[in-house]
Amino acid sequence: MNGIKIIGIVLIVAGLLGGVLGGFSFTQETHKASVGPINLSVAEEKKVNVPLWASVAAVIAGIALVATGSKR
C-alpha cells in the first residue's frame, strides 16, 4: 500500500466522520488569575462545525486518490 492510497483512505474516513458527526468539540483551559498559591482557571468547551460540503469534498478527493493510487 503506497502513501497516496493511505492519504485517500484517511480523507474518506475523515469525510464520513465529518458528515455523520457534523463537527467536533474540545475543552480549552485558560488560566485567568494567579493570586499567591491560588490559581483560578476556566475550562471552556468549544465546538468546531464541519460544513457538509467539506465532508463531501473530502470523500470525493479520497475516492479519487484511492482510484489513482491503484492504477499504478
PDB file of N, CA, C, O and CB in Angstrom:
ATOM      1  N   MET A   1       0.843  -1.169   0.000  1.00  0.00           N
ATOM      2  CA  MET A   1       0.000   0.000   0.000  1.00  0.00           C
ATOM      3  C   MET A   1       0.895   1.241   0.000  1.00  0.00           C
ATOM      4  O   MET A   1       1.744   1.406   0.876  1.00  0.00           O
ATOM      5  CB  MET A   1      -0.963  -0.007   1.219  1.00  0.00           C
ATOM      6  N   ASN A   2       0.698   2.085  -0.966  1.00  0.00           N
ATOM      7  CA  ASN A   2       1.540   3.276  -1.042  1.00  0.00           C
ATOM      8  C   ASN A   2       0.907   4.452  -0.304  1.00  0.00           C
ATOM      9  O   ASN A   2      -0.218   4.368   0.188  1.00  0.00           O
ATOM     10  CB  ASN A   2       1.797   3.650  -2.500  1.00  0.00           C
ATOM     11  N   GLY A   3       1.648   5.535  -0.243  1.00  0.00           N
ATOM     12  CA  GLY A   3       1.224   6.699   0.526  1.00  0.00           C
ATOM     13  C   GLY A   3      -0.029   7.366  -0.006  1.00  0.00           C
ATOM     14  O   GLY A   3      -0.827   7.889   0.772  1.00  0.00           O
ATOM     15  N   ILE A   4      -0.217   7.356  -1.320  1.00  0.00           N
ATOM     16  CA  ILE A   4      -1.386   8.010  -1.914  1.00  0.00           C
ATOM     17  C   ILE A   4      -2.669   7.294  -1.489  1.00  0.00           C
ATOM     18  O   ILE A   4      -3.672   7.940  -1.188  1.00  0.00           O
ATOM     19  CB  ILE A   4      -1.271   8.034  -3.458  1.00  0.00           C
ATOM     20  N   LYS A   5      -2.633   5.968  -1.465  1.00  0.00           N
ATOM     21  CA  LYS A   5      -3.814   5.217  -1.039  1.00  0.00           C
ATOM     22  C   LYS A   5      -4.124   5.461   0.434  1.00  0.00           C
ATOM     23  O   LYS A   5      -5.289   5.571   0.817  1.00  0.00           O
ATOM     24  CB  LYS A   5      -3.613   3.723  -1.289  1.00  0.00           C
ATOM     25  N   ILE A   6      -3.089   5.545   1.254  1.00  0.00           N
ATOM     26  CA  ILE A   6      -3.300   5.782   2.682  1.00  0.00           C
ATOM     27  C   ILE A   6      -3.928   7.151   2.909  1.00  0.00           C
ATOM     28  O   ILE A   6      -4.856   7.286   3.706  1.00  0.00           O
ATOM     29  CB  ILE A   6      -1.973   5.670   3.454  1.00  0.00           C
ATOM     30  N   ILE A   7      -3.425   8.166   2.213  1.00  0.00           N
ATOM     31  CA  ILE A   7      -3.998   9.512   2.326  1.00  0.00           C
ATOM     32  C   ILE A   7      -5.448   9.511   1.857  1.00  0.00           C
ATOM     33  O   ILE A   7      -6.302  10.161   2.458  1.00  0.00           O
ATOM     34  CB  ILE A   7      -3.171  10.530   1.508  1.00  0.00           C
ATOM     35  N   GLY A   8      -5.720   8.779   0.782  1.00  0.00           N
ATOM     36  CA  GLY A   8      -7.085   8.680   0.277  1.00  0.00           C
ATOM     37  C   GLY A   8      -8.028   8.037   1.278  1.00  0.00           C
ATOM     38  O   GLY A   8      -9.152   8.503   1.462  1.00  0.00           O
ATOM     39  N   ILE A   9      -7.578   6.968   1.928  1.00  0.00           N
ATOM     40  CA  ILE A   9      -8.411   6.298   2.923  1.00  0.00           C
ATOM     41  C   ILE A   9      -8.652   7.210   4.123  1.00  0.00           C
ATOM     42  O   ILE A   9      -9.756   7.247   4.665  1.00  0.00           O
ATOM     43  CB  ILE A   9      -7.757   4.981   3.375  1.00  0.00           C
ATOM     44  N   VAL A  10      -7.616   7.948   4.540  1.00  0.00           N
ATOM     45  CA  VAL A  10      -7.777   8.880   5.662  1.00  0.00           C
ATOM     46  C   VAL A  10      -8.783   9.969   5.308  1.00  0.00           C
ATOM     47  O   VAL A  10      -9.603  10.346   6.145  1.00  0.00           O
ATOM     48  CB  VAL A  10      -6.421   9.512   6.046  1.00  0.00           C
ATOM     49  N   LEU A  11      -8.729  10.480   4.076  1.00  0.00           N
ATOM     50  CA  LEU A  11      -9.688  11.504   3.649  1.00  0.00           C
ATOM     51  C   LEU A  11     -11.115  10.960   3.621  1.00  0.00           C
ATOM     52  O   LEU A  11     -12.053  11.655   4.011  1.00  0.00           O
ATOM     53  CB  LEU A  11      -9.308  12.041   2.267  1.00  0.00           C
ATOM     54  N   ILE A  12     -11.280   9.729   3.164  1.00  0.00           N
ATOM     55  CA  ILE A  12     -12.612   9.120   3.128  1.00  0.00           C
ATOM     56  C   ILE A  12     -13.170   8.982   4.540  1.00  0.00           C
ATOM     57  O   ILE A  12     -14.320   9.340   4.794  1.00  0.00           O
ATOM     58  CB  ILE A  12     -12.564   7.740   2.435  1.00  0.00           C
ATOM     59  N   VAL A  13     -12.359   8.465   5.458  1.00  0.00           N
ATOM     60  CA  VAL A  13     -12.813   8.280   6.835  1.00  0.00           C
ATOM     61  C   VAL A  13     -13.117   9.626   7.490  1.00  0.00           C
ATOM     62  O   VAL A  13     -14.135   9.772   8.167  1.00  0.00           O
ATOM     63  CB  VAL A  13     -11.755   7.518   7.653  1.00  0.00           C
ATOM     64  N   ALA A  14     -12.237  10.612   7.291  1.00  0.00           N
ATOM     65  CA  ALA A  14     -12.462  11.935   7.882  1.00  0.00           C
ATOM     66  C   ALA A  14     -13.713  12.588   7.303  1.00  0.00           C
ATOM     67  O   ALA A  14     -14.466  13.230   8.036  1.00  0.00           O
ATOM     68  CB  ALA A  14     -11.241  12.842   7.652  1.00  0.00           C
ATOM     69  N   GLY A  15     -13.947  12.435   6.003  1.00  0.00           N
ATOM     70  CA  GLY A  15     -15.139  12.995   5.386  1.00  0.00           C
ATOM     71  C   GLY A  15     -16.411  12.347   5.894  1.00  0.00           C
ATOM     72  O   GLY A  15     -17.408  13.030   6.132  1.00  0.00           O
ATOM     73  N   LEU A  16     -16.384  11.027   6.063  1.00  0.00           N
ATOM     74  CA  LEU A  16     -17.562  10.331   6.593  1.00  0.00           C
ATOM     75  C   LEU A  16     -17.835  10.731   8.039  1.00  0.00           C
ATOM     76  O   LEU A  16     -18.984  10.954   8.418  1.00  0.00           O
ATOM     77  CB  LEU A  16     -17.374   8.812   6.498  1.00  0.00           C
ATOM     78  N   LEU A  17     -16.782  10.821   8.842  1.00  0.00           N
ATOM     79  CA  LEU A  17     -16.972  11.237  10.239  1.00  0.00           C
ATOM     80  C   LEU A  17     -17.475  12.677  10.320  1.00  0.00           C
ATOM     81  O   LEU A  17     -18.337  12.989  11.141  1.00  0.00           O
ATOM     82  CB  LEU A  17     -15.654  11.095  11.027  1.00  0.00           C
ATOM     83  N   GLY A  18     -16.945  13.546   9.479  1.00  0.00           N
ATOM     84  CA  GLY A  18     -17.403  14.934   9.479  1.00  0.00           C
ATOM     85  C   GLY A  18     -18.857  15.047   9.048  1.00  0.00           C
ATOM     86  O   GLY A  18     -19.599  15.881   9.567  1.00  0.00           O
ATOM     87  N   GLY A  19     -19.266  14.212   8.103  1.00  0.00           N
ATOM     88  CA  GLY A  19     -20.663  14.242   7.664  1.00  0.00           C
ATOM     89  C   GLY A  19     -21.609  13.679   8.696  1.00  0.00           C
ATOM     90  O   GLY A  19     -22.708  14.202   8.877  1.00  0.00           O
ATOM     91  N   VAL A  20     -21.204  12.622   9.378  1.00  0.00           N
ATOM     92  CA  VAL A  20     -22.077  11.986  10.358  1.00  0.00           C
ATOM     93  C   VAL A  20     -22.139  12.801  11.650  1.00  0.00           C
ATOM     94  O   VAL A  20     -23.222  13.046  12.182  1.00  0.00           O
ATOM     95  CB  VAL A  20     -21.595  10.560  10.654  1.00  0.00           C
ATOM     96  N   LEU A  21     -20.989  13.216  12.146  1.00  0.00           N
ATOM     97  CA  LEU A  21     -20.954  13.914  13.428  1.00  0.00           C
ATOM     98  C   LEU A  21     -21.244  15.405  13.298  1.00  0.00           C
ATOM     99  O   LEU A  21     -21.757  16.013  14.237  1.00  0.00           O
ATOM    100  CB  LEU A  21     -19.610  13.719  14.078  1.00  0.00           C
ATOM    101  N   GLY A  22     -20.928  15.998  12.162  1.00  0.00           N
ATOM    102  CA  GLY A  22     -21.188  17.420  11.959  1.00  0.00           C
ATOM    103  C   GLY A  22     -20.165  18.340  12.575  1.00  0.00           C
ATOM    104  O   GLY A  22     -20.285  19.559  12.447  1.00  0.00           O
ATOM    105  N   GLY A  23     -19.173  17.806  13.233  1.00  0.00           N
ATOM    106  CA  GLY A  23     -18.139  18.621  13.853  1.00  0.00           C
ATOM    107  C   GLY A  23     -17.547  17.917  15.054  1.00  0.00           C
ATOM    108  O   GLY A  23     -17.824  16.743  15.303  1.00  0.00           O
ATOM    109  N   PHE A  24     -16.730  18.642  15.795  1.00  0.00           N
ATOM    110  CA  PHE A  24     -16.133  18.089  16.997  1.00  0.00           C
ATOM    111  C   PHE A  24     -15.998  19.186  18.035  1.00  0.00           C
ATOM    112  O   PHE A  24     -16.021  20.374  17.714  1.00  0.00           O
ATOM    113  CB  PHE A  24     -14.763  17.448  16.692  1.00  0.00           C
ATOM    114  N   SER A  25     -15.858  18.776  19.269  1.00  0.00           N
ATOM    115  CA  SER A  25     -15.717  19.746  20.348  1.00  0.00           C
ATOM    116  C   SER A  25     -14.466  19.417  21.147  1.00  0.00           C
ATOM    117  O   SER A  25     -14.010  18.275  21.181  1.00  0.00           O
ATOM    118  CB  SER A  25     -16.971  19.755  21.261  1.00  0.00           C
ATOM    119  N   PHE A  26     -13.926  20.440  21.787  1.00  0.00           N
ATOM    120  CA  PHE A  26     -12.759  20.266  22.629  1.00  0.00           C
ATOM    121  C   PHE A  26     -12.845  21.244  23.794  1.00  0.00           C
ATOM    122  O   PHE A  26     -13.554  22.249  23.735  1.00  0.00           O
ATOM    123  CB  PHE A  26     -11.451  20.472  21.822  1.00  0.00           C
ATOM    124  N   THR A  27     -12.115  20.928  24.840  1.00  0.00           N
ATOM    125  CA  THR A  27     -12.101  21.772  26.030  1.00  0.00           C
ATOM    126  C   THR A  27     -10.787  22.534  26.076  1.00  0.00           C
ATOM    127  O   THR A  27      -9.709  21.946  25.983  1.00  0.00           O
ATOM    128  CB  THR A  27     -12.298  20.928  27.321  1.00  0.00           C
ATOM    129  N   GLN A  28     -10.889  23.842  26.221  1.00  0.00           N
ATOM    130  CA  GLN A  28      -9.706  24.687  26.310  1.00  0.00           C
ATOM    131  C   GLN A  28      -9.650  25.273  27.713  1.00  0.00           C
ATOM    132  O   GLN A  28     -10.577  25.951  28.155  1.00  0.00           O
ATOM    133  CB  GLN A  28      -9.724  25.815  25.227  1.00  0.00           C
ATOM    134  N   GLU A  29      -8.557  25.003  28.399  1.00  0.00           N
ATOM    135  CA  GLU A  29      -8.404  25.502  29.754  1.00  0.00           C
ATOM    136  C   GLU A  29      -7.505  26.732  29.731  1.00  0.00           C
ATOM    137  O   GLU A  29      -6.386  26.692  29.221  1.00  0.00           O
ATOM    138  CB  GLU A  29      -7.825  24.409  30.688  1.00  0.00           C
ATOM    139  N   THR A  30      -8.009  27.811  30.287  1.00  0.00           N
ATOM    140  CA  THR A  30      -7.239  29.054  30.346  1.00  0.00           C
ATOM    141  C   THR A  30      -7.065  29.455  31.806  1.00  0.00           C
ATOM    142  O   THR A  30      -7.974  29.313  32.624  1.00  0.00           O
ATOM    143  CB  THR A  30      -7.940  30.193  29.536  1.00  0.00           C
ATOM    144  N   HIS A  31      -5.903  29.946  32.098  1.00  0.00           N
ATOM    145  CA  HIS A  31      -5.623  30.415  33.449  1.00  0.00           C
ATOM    146  C   HIS A  31      -5.900  31.910  33.479  1.00  0.00           C
ATOM    147  O   HIS A  31      -5.219  32.696  32.819  1.00  0.00           O
ATOM    148  CB  HIS A  31      -4.146  30.096  33.881  1.00  0.00           C
ATOM    149  N   LYS A  32      -6.889  32.283  34.237  1.00  0.00           N
ATOM    150  CA  LYS A  32      -7.305  33.682  34.289  1.00  0.00           C
ATOM    151  C   LYS A  32      -6.579  34.472  35.368  1.00  0.00           C
ATOM    152  O   LYS A  32      -6.244  35.637  35.154  1.00  0.00           O
ATOM    153  CB  LYS A  32      -8.790  33.766  34.519  1.00  0.00           C
ATOM    154  N   ALA A  33      -6.330  33.861  36.527  1.00  0.00           N
ATOM    155  CA  ALA A  33      -5.713  34.622  37.611  1.00  0.00           C
ATOM    156  C   ALA A  33      -4.870  33.700  38.480  1.00  0.00           C
ATOM    157  O   ALA A  33      -5.186  32.522  38.652  1.00  0.00           O
ATOM    158  CB  ALA A  33      -6.787  35.334  38.463  1.00  0.00           C
ATOM    159  N   SER A  34      -3.811  34.247  39.014  1.00  0.00           N
ATOM    160  CA  SER A  34      -2.958  33.532  39.940  1.00  0.00           C
ATOM    161  C   SER A  34      -2.634  34.478  41.080  1.00  0.00           C
ATOM    162  O   SER A  34      -1.868  35.430  40.928  1.00  0.00           O
ATOM    163  CB  SER A  34      -1.665  33.007  39.244  1.00  0.00           C
ATOM    164  N   VAL A  35      -3.236  34.191  42.227  1.00  0.00           N
ATOM    165  CA  VAL A  35      -3.039  35.033  43.402  1.00  0.00           C
ATOM    166  C   VAL A  35      -2.353  34.189  44.467  1.00  0.00           C
ATOM    167  O   VAL A  35      -2.992  33.364  45.120  1.00  0.00           O
ATOM    168  CB  VAL A  35      -4.398  35.619  43.927  1.00  0.00           C
ATOM    169  N   GLY A  36      -1.065  34.396  44.639  1.00  0.00           N
ATOM    170  CA  GLY A  36      -0.310  33.603  45.611  1.00  0.00           C
ATOM    171  C   GLY A  36      -0.367  32.135  45.263  1.00  0.00           C
ATOM    172  O   GLY A  36      -0.083  31.762  44.124  1.00  0.00           O
ATOM    173  N   PRO A  37      -0.727  31.287  46.219  1.00  0.00           N
ATOM    174  CA  PRO A  37      -0.789  29.850  45.932  1.00  0.00           C
ATOM    175  C   PRO A  37      -2.092  29.427  45.252  1.00  0.00           C
ATOM    176  O   PRO A  37      -2.266  28.254  44.922  1.00  0.00           O
ATOM    177  CB  PRO A  37      -0.618  29.068  47.213  1.00  0.00           C
ATOM    178  N   ILE A  38      -2.999  30.367  45.043  1.00  0.00           N
ATOM    179  CA  ILE A  38      -4.303  30.030  44.459  1.00  0.00           C
ATOM    180  C   ILE A  38      -4.289  30.342  42.971  1.00  0.00           C
ATOM    181  O   ILE A  38      -3.998  31.466  42.561  1.00  0.00           O
ATOM    182  CB  ILE A  38      -5.449  30.804  45.166  1.00  0.00           C
ATOM    183  N   ASN A  39      -4.606  29.335  42.168  1.00  0.00           N
ATOM    184  CA  ASN A  39      -4.709  29.504  40.718  1.00  0.00           C
ATOM    185  C   ASN A  39      -6.163  29.343  40.310  1.00  0.00           C
ATOM    186  O   ASN A  39      -6.780  28.315  40.585  1.00  0.00           O
ATOM    187  CB  ASN A  39      -3.805  28.483  39.961  1.00  0.00           C
ATOM    188  N   LEU A  40      -6.699  30.342  39.664  1.00  0.00           N
ATOM    189  CA  LEU A  40      -8.062  30.271  39.154  1.00  0.00           C
ATOM    190  C   LEU A  40      -7.998  29.986  37.663  1.00  0.00           C
ATOM    191  O   LEU A  40      -7.299  30.677  36.921  1.00  0.00           O
ATOM    192  CB  LEU A  40      -8.848  31.589  39.443  1.00  0.00           C
ATOM    193  N   SER A  41      -8.726  28.972  37.229  1.00  0.00           N
ATOM    194  CA  SER A  41      -8.732  28.640  35.806  1.00  0.00           C
ATOM    195  C   SER A  41     -10.159  28.418  35.345  1.00  0.00           C
ATOM    196  O   SER A  41     -11.046  28.074  36.126  1.00  0.00           O
ATOM    197  CB  SER A  41      -7.869  27.390  35.522  1.00  0.00           C
ATOM    198  N   VAL A  42     -10.350  28.625  34.056  1.00  0.00           N
ATOM    199  CA  VAL A  42     -11.656  28.461  33.438  1.00  0.00           C
ATOM    200  C   VAL A  42     -11.520  27.453  32.303  1.00  0.00           C
ATOM    201  O   VAL A  42     -10.628  27.575  31.463  1.00  0.00           O
ATOM    202  CB  VAL A  42     -12.216  29.827  32.921  1.00  0.00           C
ATOM    203  N   ALA A  43     -12.391  26.473  32.276  1.00  0.00           N
ATOM    204  CA  ALA A  43     -12.414  25.491  31.200  1.00  0.00           C
ATOM    205  C   ALA A  43     -13.606  25.798  30.301  1.00  0.00           C
ATOM    206  O   ALA A  43     -14.757  25.772  30.737  1.00  0.00           O
ATOM    207  CB  ALA A  43     -12.491  24.031  31.762  1.00  0.00           C
ATOM    208  N   GLU A  44     -13.308  26.088  29.043  1.00  0.00           N
ATOM    209  CA  GLU A  44     -14.367  26.400  28.082  1.00  0.00           C
ATOM    210  C   GLU A  44     -14.460  25.273  27.061  1.00  0.00           C
ATOM    211  O   GLU A  44     -13.447  24.812  26.537  1.00  0.00           O
ATOM    212  CB  GLU A  44     -14.102  27.765  27.377  1.00  0.00           C
ATOM    213  N   GLU A  45     -15.674  24.842  26.786  1.00  0.00           N
ATOM    214  CA  GLU A  45     -15.872  23.842  25.743  1.00  0.00           C
ATOM    215  C   GLU A  45     -16.194  24.567  24.447  1.00  0.00           C
ATOM    216  O   GLU A  45     -17.136  25.356  24.375  1.00  0.00           O
ATOM    217  CB  GLU A  45     -17.006  22.837  26.122  1.00  0.00           C
ATOM    218  N   LYS A  46     -15.402  24.288  23.437  1.00  0.00           N
ATOM    219  CA  LYS A  46     -15.598  24.924  22.137  1.00  0.00           C
ATOM    220  C   LYS A  46     -15.995  23.869  21.121  1.00  0.00           C
ATOM    221  O   LYS A  46     -15.546  22.725  21.193  1.00  0.00           O
ATOM    222  CB  LYS A  46     -14.318  25.671  21.679  1.00  0.00           C
ATOM    223  N   LYS A  47     -16.837  24.257  20.176  1.00  0.00           N
ATOM    224  CA  LYS A  47     -17.307  23.340  19.139  1.00  0.00           C
ATOM    225  C   LYS A  47     -16.908  23.879  17.778  1.00  0.00           C
ATOM    226  O   LYS A  47     -17.094  25.058  17.480  1.00  0.00           O
ATOM    227  CB  LYS A  47     -18.843  23.143  19.220  1.00  0.00           C
ATOM    228  N   VAL A  48     -16.357  22.998  16.960  1.00  0.00           N
ATOM    229  CA  VAL A  48     -15.985  23.332  15.600  1.00  0.00           C
ATOM    230  C   VAL A  48     -16.936  22.588  14.667  1.00  0.00           C
ATOM    231  O   VAL A  48     -16.987  21.358  14.675  1.00  0.00           O
ATOM    232  CB  VAL A  48     -14.487  22.969  15.308  1.00  0.00           C
ATOM    233  N   ASN A  49     -17.683  23.335  13.870  1.00  0.00           N
ATOM    234  CA  ASN A  49     -18.612  22.719  12.925  1.00  0.00           C
ATOM    235  C   ASN A  49     -17.901  22.457  11.605  1.00  0.00           C
ATOM    236  O   ASN A  49     -17.178  23.314  11.098  1.00  0.00           O
ATOM    237  CB  ASN A  49     -19.853  23.616  12.706  1.00  0.00           C
ATOM    238  N   VAL A  50     -18.114  21.263  11.052  1.00  0.00           N
ATOM    239  CA  VAL A  50     -17.564  20.903   9.751  1.00  0.00           C
ATOM    240  C   VAL A  50     -18.695  21.020   8.736  1.00  0.00           C
ATOM    241  O   VAL A  50     -19.702  20.323   8.857  1.00  0.00           O
ATOM    242  CB  VAL A  50     -16.942  19.452   9.761  1.00  0.00           C
ATOM    243  N   PRO A  51     -18.545  21.894   7.731  1.00  0.00           N
ATOM    244  CA  PRO A  51     -19.609  22.040   6.735  1.00  0.00           C
ATOM    245  C   PRO A  51     -19.797  20.752   5.925  1.00  0.00           C
ATOM    246  O   PRO A  51     -18.848  20.002   5.697  1.00  0.00           O
ATOM    247  CB  PRO A  51     -19.294  23.213   5.792  1.00  0.00           C
ATOM    248  N   LEU A  52     -21.020  20.517   5.503  1.00  0.00           N
ATOM    249  CA  LEU A  52     -21.331  19.306   4.740  1.00  0.00           C
ATOM    250  C   LEU A  52     -20.575  19.279   3.421  1.00  0.00           C
ATOM    251  O   LEU A  52     -20.145  18.216   2.975  1.00  0.00           O
ATOM    252  CB  LEU A  52     -22.835  19.209   4.482  1.00  0.00           C
ATOM    253  N   TRP A  53     -20.408  20.448   2.787  1.00  0.00           N
ATOM    254  CA  TRP A  53     -19.704  20.475   1.505  1.00  0.00           C
ATOM    255  C   TRP A  53     -18.235  20.067   1.687  1.00  0.00           C
ATOM    256  O   TRP A  53     -17.655  19.463   0.784  1.00  0.00           O
ATOM    257  CB  TRP A  53     -19.797  21.883   0.869  1.00  0.00           C
ATOM    258  N   ALA A  54     -17.631  20.381   2.820  1.00  0.00           N
ATOM    259  CA  ALA A  54     -16.240  19.987   3.064  1.00  0.00           C
ATOM    260  C   ALA A  54     -16.142  18.472   3.263  1.00  0.00           C
ATOM    261  O   ALA A  54     -15.175  17.850   2.821  1.00  0.00           O
ATOM    262  CB  ALA A  54     -15.672  20.729   4.300  1.00  0.00           C
ATOM    263  N   SER A  55     -17.125  17.883   3.919  1.00  0.00           N
ATOM    264  CA  SER A  55     -17.132  16.436   4.107  1.00  0.00           C
ATOM    265  C   SER A  55     -17.287  15.710   2.783  1.00  0.00           C
ATOM    266  O   SER A  55     -16.593  14.729   2.519  1.00  0.00           O
ATOM    267  CB  SER A  55     -18.246  16.028   5.058  1.00  0.00           C
ATOM    268  N   VAL A  56     -18.199  16.193   1.954  1.00  0.00           N
ATOM    269  CA  VAL A  56     -18.407  15.580   0.635  1.00  0.00           C
ATOM    270  C   VAL A  56     -17.159  15.729  -0.227  1.00  0.00           C
ATOM    271  O   VAL A  56     -16.772  14.792  -0.926  1.00  0.00           O
ATOM    272  CB  VAL A  56     -19.622  16.216  -0.075  1.00  0.00           C
ATOM    273  N   ALA A  57     -16.529  16.900  -0.183  1.00  0.00           N
ATOM    274  CA  ALA A  57     -15.314  17.124  -0.963  1.00  0.00           C
ATOM    275  C   ALA A  57     -14.183  16.208  -0.502  1.00  0.00           C
ATOM    276  O   ALA A  57     -13.412  15.717  -1.326  1.00  0.00           O
ATOM    277  CB  ALA A  57     -14.880  18.589  -0.860  1.00  0.00           C
ATOM    278  N   ALA A  58     -14.077  15.974   0.809  1.00  0.00           N
ATOM    279  CA  ALA A  58     -13.036  15.082   1.321  1.00  0.00           C
ATOM    280  C   ALA A  58     -13.269  13.646   0.872  1.00  0.00           C
ATOM    281  O   ALA A  58     -12.320  12.946   0.520  1.00  0.00           O
ATOM    282  CB  ALA A  58     -12.981  15.150   2.848  1.00  0.00           C
ATOM    283  N   VAL A  59     -14.520  13.202   0.880  1.00  0.00           N
ATOM    284  CA  VAL A  59     -14.821  11.841   0.425  1.00  0.00           C
ATOM    285  C   VAL A  59     -14.519  11.688  -1.061  1.00  0.00           C
ATOM    286  O   VAL A  59     -13.934  10.684  -1.469  1.00  0.00           O
ATOM    287  CB  VAL A  59     -16.294  11.491   0.703  1.00  0.00           C
ATOM    288  N   ILE A  60     -14.904  12.659  -1.868  1.00  0.00           N
ATOM    289  CA  ILE A  60     -14.647  12.589  -3.312  1.00  0.00           C
ATOM    290  C   ILE A  60     -13.152  12.612  -3.596  1.00  0.00           C
ATOM    291  O   ILE A  60     -12.670  11.858  -4.441  1.00  0.00           O
ATOM    292  CB  ILE A  60     -15.341  13.753  -4.044  1.00  0.00           C
ATOM    293  N   ALA A  61     -12.412  13.474  -2.896  1.00  0.00           N
ATOM    294  CA  ALA A  61     -10.961  13.531  -3.094  1.00  0.00           C
ATOM    295  C   ALA A  61     -10.308  12.222  -2.651  1.00  0.00           C
ATOM    296  O   ALA A  61      -9.372  11.747  -3.294  1.00  0.00           O
ATOM    297  CB  ALA A  61     -10.355  14.722  -2.317  1.00  0.00           C
ATOM    298  N   GLY A  62     -10.796  11.639  -1.561  1.00  0.00           N
ATOM    299  CA  GLY A  62     -10.252  10.365  -1.099  1.00  0.00           C
ATOM    300  C   GLY A  62     -10.500   9.239  -2.080  1.00  0.00           C
ATOM    301  O   GLY A  62      -9.617   8.416  -2.325  1.00  0.00           O
ATOM    302  N   ILE A  63     -11.699   9.198  -2.645  1.00  0.00           N
ATOM    303  CA  ILE A  63     -12.002   8.167  -3.647  1.00  0.00           C
ATOM    304  C   ILE A  63     -11.117   8.348  -4.873  1.00  0.00           C
ATOM    305  O   ILE A  63     -10.631   7.368  -5.439  1.00  0.00           O
ATOM    306  CB  ILE A  63     -13.494   8.217  -4.053  1.00  0.00           C
ATOM    307  N   ALA A  64     -10.904   9.600  -5.286  1.00  0.00           N
ATOM    308  CA  ALA A  64     -10.038   9.855  -6.433  1.00  0.00           C
ATOM    309  C   ALA A  64      -8.601   9.422  -6.156  1.00  0.00           C
ATOM    310  O   ALA A  64      -7.952   8.853  -7.034  1.00  0.00           O
ATOM    311  CB  ALA A  64     -10.074  11.334  -6.803  1.00  0.00           C
ATOM    312  N   LEU A  65      -8.099   9.681  -4.959  1.00  0.00           N
ATOM    313  CA  LEU A  65      -6.737   9.277  -4.630  1.00  0.00           C
ATOM    314  C   LEU A  65      -6.581   7.768  -4.566  1.00  0.00           C
ATOM    315  O   LEU A  65      -5.569   7.228  -5.012  1.00  0.00           O
ATOM    316  CB  LEU A  65      -6.321   9.886  -3.316  1.00  0.00           C
ATOM    317  N   VAL A  66      -7.582   7.081  -4.010  1.00  0.00           N
ATOM    318  CA  VAL A  66      -7.510   5.618  -3.955  1.00  0.00           C
ATOM    319  C   VAL A  66      -7.571   5.037  -5.361  1.00  0.00           C
ATOM    320  O   VAL A  66      -6.870   4.072  -5.662  1.00  0.00           O
ATOM    321  CB  VAL A  66      -8.653   5.044  -3.087  1.00  0.00           C
ATOM    322  N   ALA A  67      -8.406   5.618  -6.228  1.00  0.00           N
ATOM    323  CA  ALA A  67      -8.536   5.114  -7.600  1.00  0.00           C
ATOM    324  C   ALA A  67      -7.251   5.340  -8.391  1.00  0.00           C
ATOM    325  O   ALA A  67      -6.812   4.451  -9.121  1.00  0.00           O
ATOM    326  CB  ALA A  67      -9.717   5.793  -8.312  1.00  0.00           C
ATOM    327  N   THR A  68      -6.645   6.518  -8.255  1.00  0.00           N
ATOM    328  CA  THR A  68      -5.411   6.778  -8.997  1.00  0.00           C
ATOM    329  C   THR A  68      -4.229   6.036  -8.394  1.00  0.00           C
ATOM    330  O   THR A  68      -3.281   5.711  -9.109  1.00  0.00           O
ATOM    331  CB  THR A  68      -5.120   8.271  -9.032  1.00  0.00           C
ATOM    332  N   GLY A  69      -4.263   5.762  -7.104  1.00  0.00           N
ATOM    333  CA  GLY A  69      -3.185   5.028  -6.471  1.00  0.00           C
ATOM    334  C   GLY A  69      -3.195   3.562  -6.855  1.00  0.00           C
ATOM    335  O   GLY A  69      -2.140   2.930  -6.861  1.00  0.00           O
ATOM    336  N   SER A  70      -4.342   3.006  -7.175  1.00  0.00           N
ATOM    337  CA  SER A  70      -4.418   1.593  -7.541  1.00  0.00           C
ATOM    338  C   SER A  70      -4.131   1.366  -9.029  1.00  0.00           C
ATOM    339  O   SER A  70      -3.908   0.225  -9.434  1.00  0.00           O
ATOM    340  CB  SER A  70      -5.793   1.040  -7.191  1.00  0.00           C
ATOM    341  N   LYS A  71      -4.131   2.410  -9.843  1.00  0.00           N
ATOM    342  CA  LYS A  71      -3.832   2.253 -11.274  1.00  0.00           C
ATOM    343  C   LYS A  71      -2.343   2.087 -11.542  1.00  0.00           C
ATOM    344  O   LYS A  71      -1.954   1.629 -12.616  1.00  0.00           O
ATOM    345  CB  LYS A  71      -4.355   3.448 -12.049  1.00  0.00           C
ATOM    346  N   ARG A  72      -1.508   2.456 -10.576  1.00  0.00           N
ATOM    347  CA  ARG A  72      -0.063   2.365 -10.795  1.00  0.00           C
ATOM    348  C   ARG A  72       0.441   0.987 -10.679  1.00  0.00           C
ATOM    349  O   ARG A  72       1.639   0.752 -10.838  1.00  0.00           O
ATOM    350  CB  ARG A  72       0.668   3.222  -9.849  1.00  0.00           C
TER     351      ARG A  72
END
